[in-house]
Coordinates of C-alpha atoms and ligand atoms in Angstrom, one line a residue:
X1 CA 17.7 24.5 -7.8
X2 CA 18.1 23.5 -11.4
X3 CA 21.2 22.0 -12.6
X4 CA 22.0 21.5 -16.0
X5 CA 21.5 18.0 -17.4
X6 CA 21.4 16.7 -20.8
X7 CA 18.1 16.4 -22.7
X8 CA 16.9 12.7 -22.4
X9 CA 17.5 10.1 -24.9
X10 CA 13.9 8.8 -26.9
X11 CA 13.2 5.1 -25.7
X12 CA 13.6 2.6 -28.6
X13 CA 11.7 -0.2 -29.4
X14 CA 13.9 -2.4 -27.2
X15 CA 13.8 -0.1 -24.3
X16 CA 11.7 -1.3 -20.9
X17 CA 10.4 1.9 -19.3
X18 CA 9.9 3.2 -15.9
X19 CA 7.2 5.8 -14.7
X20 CA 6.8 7.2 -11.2
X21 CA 3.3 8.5 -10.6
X22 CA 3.2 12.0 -8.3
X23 CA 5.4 14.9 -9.6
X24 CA 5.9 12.9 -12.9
X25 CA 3.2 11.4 -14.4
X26 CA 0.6 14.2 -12.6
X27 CA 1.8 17.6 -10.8
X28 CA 1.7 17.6 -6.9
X29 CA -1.4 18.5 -5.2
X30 CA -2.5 19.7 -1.9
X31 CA -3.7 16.9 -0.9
X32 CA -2.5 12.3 -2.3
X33 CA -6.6 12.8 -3.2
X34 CA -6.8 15.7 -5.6
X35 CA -4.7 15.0 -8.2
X36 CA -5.3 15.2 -11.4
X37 CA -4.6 13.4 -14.7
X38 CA -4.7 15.2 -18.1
X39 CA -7.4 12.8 -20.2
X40 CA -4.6 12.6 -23.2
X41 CA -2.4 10.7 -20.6
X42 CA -4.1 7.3 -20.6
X43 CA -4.4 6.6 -24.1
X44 CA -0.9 7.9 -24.6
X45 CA 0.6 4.9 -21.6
X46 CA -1.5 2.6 -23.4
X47 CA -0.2 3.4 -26.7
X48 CA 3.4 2.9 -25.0
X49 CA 2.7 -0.3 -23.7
X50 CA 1.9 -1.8 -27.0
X51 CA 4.8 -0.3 -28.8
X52 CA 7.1 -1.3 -26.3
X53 CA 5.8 -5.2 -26.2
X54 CA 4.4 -4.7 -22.5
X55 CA 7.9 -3.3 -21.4
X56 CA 5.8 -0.4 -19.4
X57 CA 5.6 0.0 -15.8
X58 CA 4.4 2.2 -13.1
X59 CA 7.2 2.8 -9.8
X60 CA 5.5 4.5 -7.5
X61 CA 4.6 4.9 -3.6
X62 CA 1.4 5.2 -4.1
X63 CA -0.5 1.7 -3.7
X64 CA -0.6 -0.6 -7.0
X65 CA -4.7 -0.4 -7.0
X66 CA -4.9 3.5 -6.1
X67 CA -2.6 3.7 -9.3
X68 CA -5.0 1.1 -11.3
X69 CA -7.8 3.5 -10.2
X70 CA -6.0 6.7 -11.5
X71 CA -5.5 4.9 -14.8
X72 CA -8.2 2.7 -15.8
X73 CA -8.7 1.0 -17.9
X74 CA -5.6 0.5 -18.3
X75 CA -3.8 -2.3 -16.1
X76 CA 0.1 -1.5 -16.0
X77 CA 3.0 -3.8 -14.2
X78 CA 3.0 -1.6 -11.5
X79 CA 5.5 -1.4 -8.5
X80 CA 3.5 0.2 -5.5
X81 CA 4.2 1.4 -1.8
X82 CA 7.8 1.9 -3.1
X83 CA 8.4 -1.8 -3.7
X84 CA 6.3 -3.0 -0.9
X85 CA 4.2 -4.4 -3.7
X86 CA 4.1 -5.7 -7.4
X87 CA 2.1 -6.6 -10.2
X88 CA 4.7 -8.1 -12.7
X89 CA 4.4 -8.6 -16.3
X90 CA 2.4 -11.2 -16.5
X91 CA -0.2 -9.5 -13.4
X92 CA 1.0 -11.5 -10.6
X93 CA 1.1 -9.8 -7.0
X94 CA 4.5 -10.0 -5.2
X95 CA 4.2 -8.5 -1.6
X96 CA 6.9 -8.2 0.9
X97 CA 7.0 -10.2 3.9
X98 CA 6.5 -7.7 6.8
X99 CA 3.4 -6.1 4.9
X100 CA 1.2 -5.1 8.2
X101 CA 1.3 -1.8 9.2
X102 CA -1.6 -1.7 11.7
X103 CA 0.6 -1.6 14.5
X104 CA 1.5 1.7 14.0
X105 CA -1.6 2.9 13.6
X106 CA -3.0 3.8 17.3
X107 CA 0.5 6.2 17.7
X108 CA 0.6 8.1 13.8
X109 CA -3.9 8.7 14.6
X110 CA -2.8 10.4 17.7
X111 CA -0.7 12.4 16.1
X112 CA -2.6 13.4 13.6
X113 CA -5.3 14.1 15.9
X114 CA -3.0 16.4 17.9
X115 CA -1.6 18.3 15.1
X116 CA -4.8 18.6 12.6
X117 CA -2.7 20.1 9.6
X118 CA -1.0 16.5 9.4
X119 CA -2.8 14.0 7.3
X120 CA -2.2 10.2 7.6
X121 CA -2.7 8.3 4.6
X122 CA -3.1 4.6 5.6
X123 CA -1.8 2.3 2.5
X124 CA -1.6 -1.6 2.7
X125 CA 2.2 -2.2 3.4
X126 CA 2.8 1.5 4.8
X127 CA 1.4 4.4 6.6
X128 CA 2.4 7.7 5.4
X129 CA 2.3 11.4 7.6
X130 CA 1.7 14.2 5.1
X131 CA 2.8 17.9 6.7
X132 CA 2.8 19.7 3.1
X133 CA -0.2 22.0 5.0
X134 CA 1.8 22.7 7.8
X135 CA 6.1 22.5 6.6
X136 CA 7.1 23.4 10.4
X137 CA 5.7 20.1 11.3
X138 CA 8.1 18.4 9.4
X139 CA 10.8 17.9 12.5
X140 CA 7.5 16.6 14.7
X141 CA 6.5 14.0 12.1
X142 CA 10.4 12.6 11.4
X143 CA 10.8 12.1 15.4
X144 CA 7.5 10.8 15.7
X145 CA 8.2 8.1 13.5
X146 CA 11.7 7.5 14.2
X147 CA 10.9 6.7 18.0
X148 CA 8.2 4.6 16.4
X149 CA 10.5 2.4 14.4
X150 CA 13.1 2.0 17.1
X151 CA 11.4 -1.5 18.1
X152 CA 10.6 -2.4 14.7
X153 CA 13.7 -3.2 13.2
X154 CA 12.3 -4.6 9.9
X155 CA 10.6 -1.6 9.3
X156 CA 12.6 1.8 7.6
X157 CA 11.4 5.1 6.8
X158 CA 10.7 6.9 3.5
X159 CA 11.1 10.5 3.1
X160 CA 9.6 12.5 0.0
X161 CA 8.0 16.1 -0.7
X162 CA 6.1 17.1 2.6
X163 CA 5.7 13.4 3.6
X164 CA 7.7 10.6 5.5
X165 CA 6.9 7.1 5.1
X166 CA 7.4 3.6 7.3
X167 CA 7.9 0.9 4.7
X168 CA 8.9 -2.8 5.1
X169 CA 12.8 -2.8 5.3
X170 CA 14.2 -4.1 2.0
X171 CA 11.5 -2.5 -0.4
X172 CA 13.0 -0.1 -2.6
X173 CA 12.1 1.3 -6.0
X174 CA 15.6 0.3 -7.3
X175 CA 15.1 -3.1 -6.2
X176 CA 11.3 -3.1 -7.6
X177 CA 12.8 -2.3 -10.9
X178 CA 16.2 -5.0 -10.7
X179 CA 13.4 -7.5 -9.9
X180 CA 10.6 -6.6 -13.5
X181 CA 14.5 -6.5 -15.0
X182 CA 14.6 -9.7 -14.9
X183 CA 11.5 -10.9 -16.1
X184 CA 10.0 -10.8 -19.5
X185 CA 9.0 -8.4 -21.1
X186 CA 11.5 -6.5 -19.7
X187 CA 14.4 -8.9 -19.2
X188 CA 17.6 -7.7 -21.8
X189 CA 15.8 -4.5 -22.3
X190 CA 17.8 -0.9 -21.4
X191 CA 16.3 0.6 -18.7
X192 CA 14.6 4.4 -18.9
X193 CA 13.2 5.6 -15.5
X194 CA 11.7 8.7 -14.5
X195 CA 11.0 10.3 -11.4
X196 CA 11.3 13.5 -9.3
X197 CA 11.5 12.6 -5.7
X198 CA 13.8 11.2 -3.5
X199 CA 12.5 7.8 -3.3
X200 CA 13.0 7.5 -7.1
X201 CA 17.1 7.5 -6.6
X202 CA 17.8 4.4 -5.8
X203 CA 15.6 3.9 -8.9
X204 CA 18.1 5.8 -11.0
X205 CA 20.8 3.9 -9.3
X206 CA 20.3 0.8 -10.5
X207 CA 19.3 2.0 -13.8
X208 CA 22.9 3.3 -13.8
X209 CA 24.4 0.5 -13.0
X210 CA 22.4 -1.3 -15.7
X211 CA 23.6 1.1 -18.1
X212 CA 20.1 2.6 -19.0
X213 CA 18.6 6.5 -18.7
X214 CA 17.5 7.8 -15.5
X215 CA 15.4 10.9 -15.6
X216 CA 15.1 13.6 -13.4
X217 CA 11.8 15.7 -13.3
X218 CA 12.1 19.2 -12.2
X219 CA 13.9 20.7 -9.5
X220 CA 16.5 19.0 -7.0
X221 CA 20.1 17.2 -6.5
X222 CA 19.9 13.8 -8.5
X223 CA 22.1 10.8 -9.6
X224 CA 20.1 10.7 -12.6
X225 CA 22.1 12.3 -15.5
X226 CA 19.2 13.7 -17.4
X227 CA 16.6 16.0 -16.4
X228 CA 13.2 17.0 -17.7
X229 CA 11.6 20.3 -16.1
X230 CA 8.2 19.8 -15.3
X231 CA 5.4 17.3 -15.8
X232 CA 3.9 18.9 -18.7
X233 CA 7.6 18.6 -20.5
X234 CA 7.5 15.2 -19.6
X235 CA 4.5 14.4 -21.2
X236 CA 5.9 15.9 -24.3
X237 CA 8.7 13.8 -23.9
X238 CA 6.3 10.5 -23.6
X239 CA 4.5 11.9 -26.8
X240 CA 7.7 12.2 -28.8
X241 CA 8.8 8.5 -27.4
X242 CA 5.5 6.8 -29.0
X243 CA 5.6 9.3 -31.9
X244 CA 9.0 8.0 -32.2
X245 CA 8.2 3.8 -31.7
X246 CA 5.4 4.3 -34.2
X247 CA 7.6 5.5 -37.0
X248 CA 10.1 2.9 -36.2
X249 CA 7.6 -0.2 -36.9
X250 CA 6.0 1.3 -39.7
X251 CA 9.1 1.2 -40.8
X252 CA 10.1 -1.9 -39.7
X253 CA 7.0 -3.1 -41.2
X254 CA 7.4 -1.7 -44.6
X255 CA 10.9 -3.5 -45.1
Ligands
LIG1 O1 6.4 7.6 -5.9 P1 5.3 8.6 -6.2 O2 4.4 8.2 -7.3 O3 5.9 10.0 -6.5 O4 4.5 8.8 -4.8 C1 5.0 9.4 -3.7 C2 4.0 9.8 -2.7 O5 3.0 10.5 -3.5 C3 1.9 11.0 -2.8 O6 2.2 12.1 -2.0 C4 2.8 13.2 -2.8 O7 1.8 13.6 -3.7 C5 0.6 14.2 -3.1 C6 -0.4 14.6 -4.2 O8 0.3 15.5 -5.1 C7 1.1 15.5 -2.2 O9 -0.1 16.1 -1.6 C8 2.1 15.0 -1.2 O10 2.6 16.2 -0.5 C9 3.3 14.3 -1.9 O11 4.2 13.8 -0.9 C10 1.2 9.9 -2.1 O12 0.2 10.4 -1.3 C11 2.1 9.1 -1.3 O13 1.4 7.9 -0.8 C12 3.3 8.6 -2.2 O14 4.2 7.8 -1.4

């Protein structure tokens, strides 16, 4: 379902932007391995970084180095795992305190073992149970880890497209991004962030509250009040925002 939204805002040069990775930055894949980036993406993050001062980040669930990998050269702030992790501005690692997900392990392999269309994708501060090659596993996987979690109280559960997540309690992608908020470079900038999945609204959430532009990607009920259709609009949208910067401080320059 697509619900009307107004066409985003450009970022200006005193904005601190945003990105999450899957279904934003790159269109979904089968499988968290065969995604794939367009080569006219890197240069164009890296272009955004300088224009906006360093006021760039990546928001993702994916882990900070997986996204490093994706993107090199190019080192990005980066909140990974939803929130679990961080590489602030000034590429320090934050991690949270109830990082070690090993003790789930023995119970999701089993389960994945069982049920072969279910793929578990072990990540440093979360384990994740992908059923996008089998949807009527869905119920399977959400009891599976619920029961899991009922002696783990410090431990919650993510849901996104064809996946469900455990994640220390407390790690959010809202709070990832009130904590880069207020540090330089991005400290007393207005917040853009763009995402598509459900773990990105409490990302839009605080982004509303700190009066900045939360963006939708494609389909799906949001609280962000703009939406973008599809990745490939988005990265028309990102081209425009440093086509947009760069005029700005020639500009600035020429004054
Ligand atoms: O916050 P994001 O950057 O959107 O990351 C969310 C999860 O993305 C990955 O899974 C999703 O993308 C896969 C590749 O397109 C797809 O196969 C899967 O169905 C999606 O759920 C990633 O594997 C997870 O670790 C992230 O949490």
């Amino acid at each position: 379902m697509s619900i009307s939204r107004p066409i985003p805002p450009l970022p200006s040069p005193d904005a601190a932007v945003f990105l999450d990775f899957d279904g934003t930055l790159v269109d979904l894949a089968r499988t968290p391995d065969s995604v794939v980036l367009p080569p006219e993406l890197v240069p164009v993050l890296r272009s955004l970084h300088i224009l906006l001062d360093g006021a760039l980040a990546i928001v993702t669930g994916r882990e900070v180095a997986v996204v490093d990998r994706y993107i090199e050269p190019l080192r990005l702030p980066c909140a990974g795992t939803h929130g679990a992790q961080r590489r602030d501005g000034r590429g320090v690692y934050i991690s949270s305190p109830a990082t070690d997900p090993t003790k789930f392990v023995d119970a999701i392999v089993q389960l994945a073992q069982d049920n072969p269309s279910i793929f578990m994708e072990s990540k440093k501060c979360s384990i994740a149970l992908h059923y996008r090659a089998d949807p009527t596993l869905e119920t399977l996987c959400l009891q599976a880890m619920q029961e899991l979690l009922l002696d783990h109280p410090d431990w919650t559960l993510v849901r996104g497209k064809y996946v469900v997540e455990v994640l220390p309690k407390g790690a959010s992608k809202g709070a990832a991004i009130k904590a880069f908020m207020q540090e330089p470079p991005f400290k007393g900038r207005r917040p853009f962030f763009a995402g598509d999945d459900l773990s990105d609204e409490s990302g839009f959430g605080v982004v509303r509250e700190l009066q900045g532009v939360g963006i939708k990607v494609g389909a799906g009920m949001s609280i962000a009040r703009h939406r973008i259709d599809s990745v490939q609009d988005f990265h028309r949208w990102l081209h425009k925002a440093c086509a947009q910067l760069q005029a700005m401080r020639k500009k600035e320059v020429m004054r």
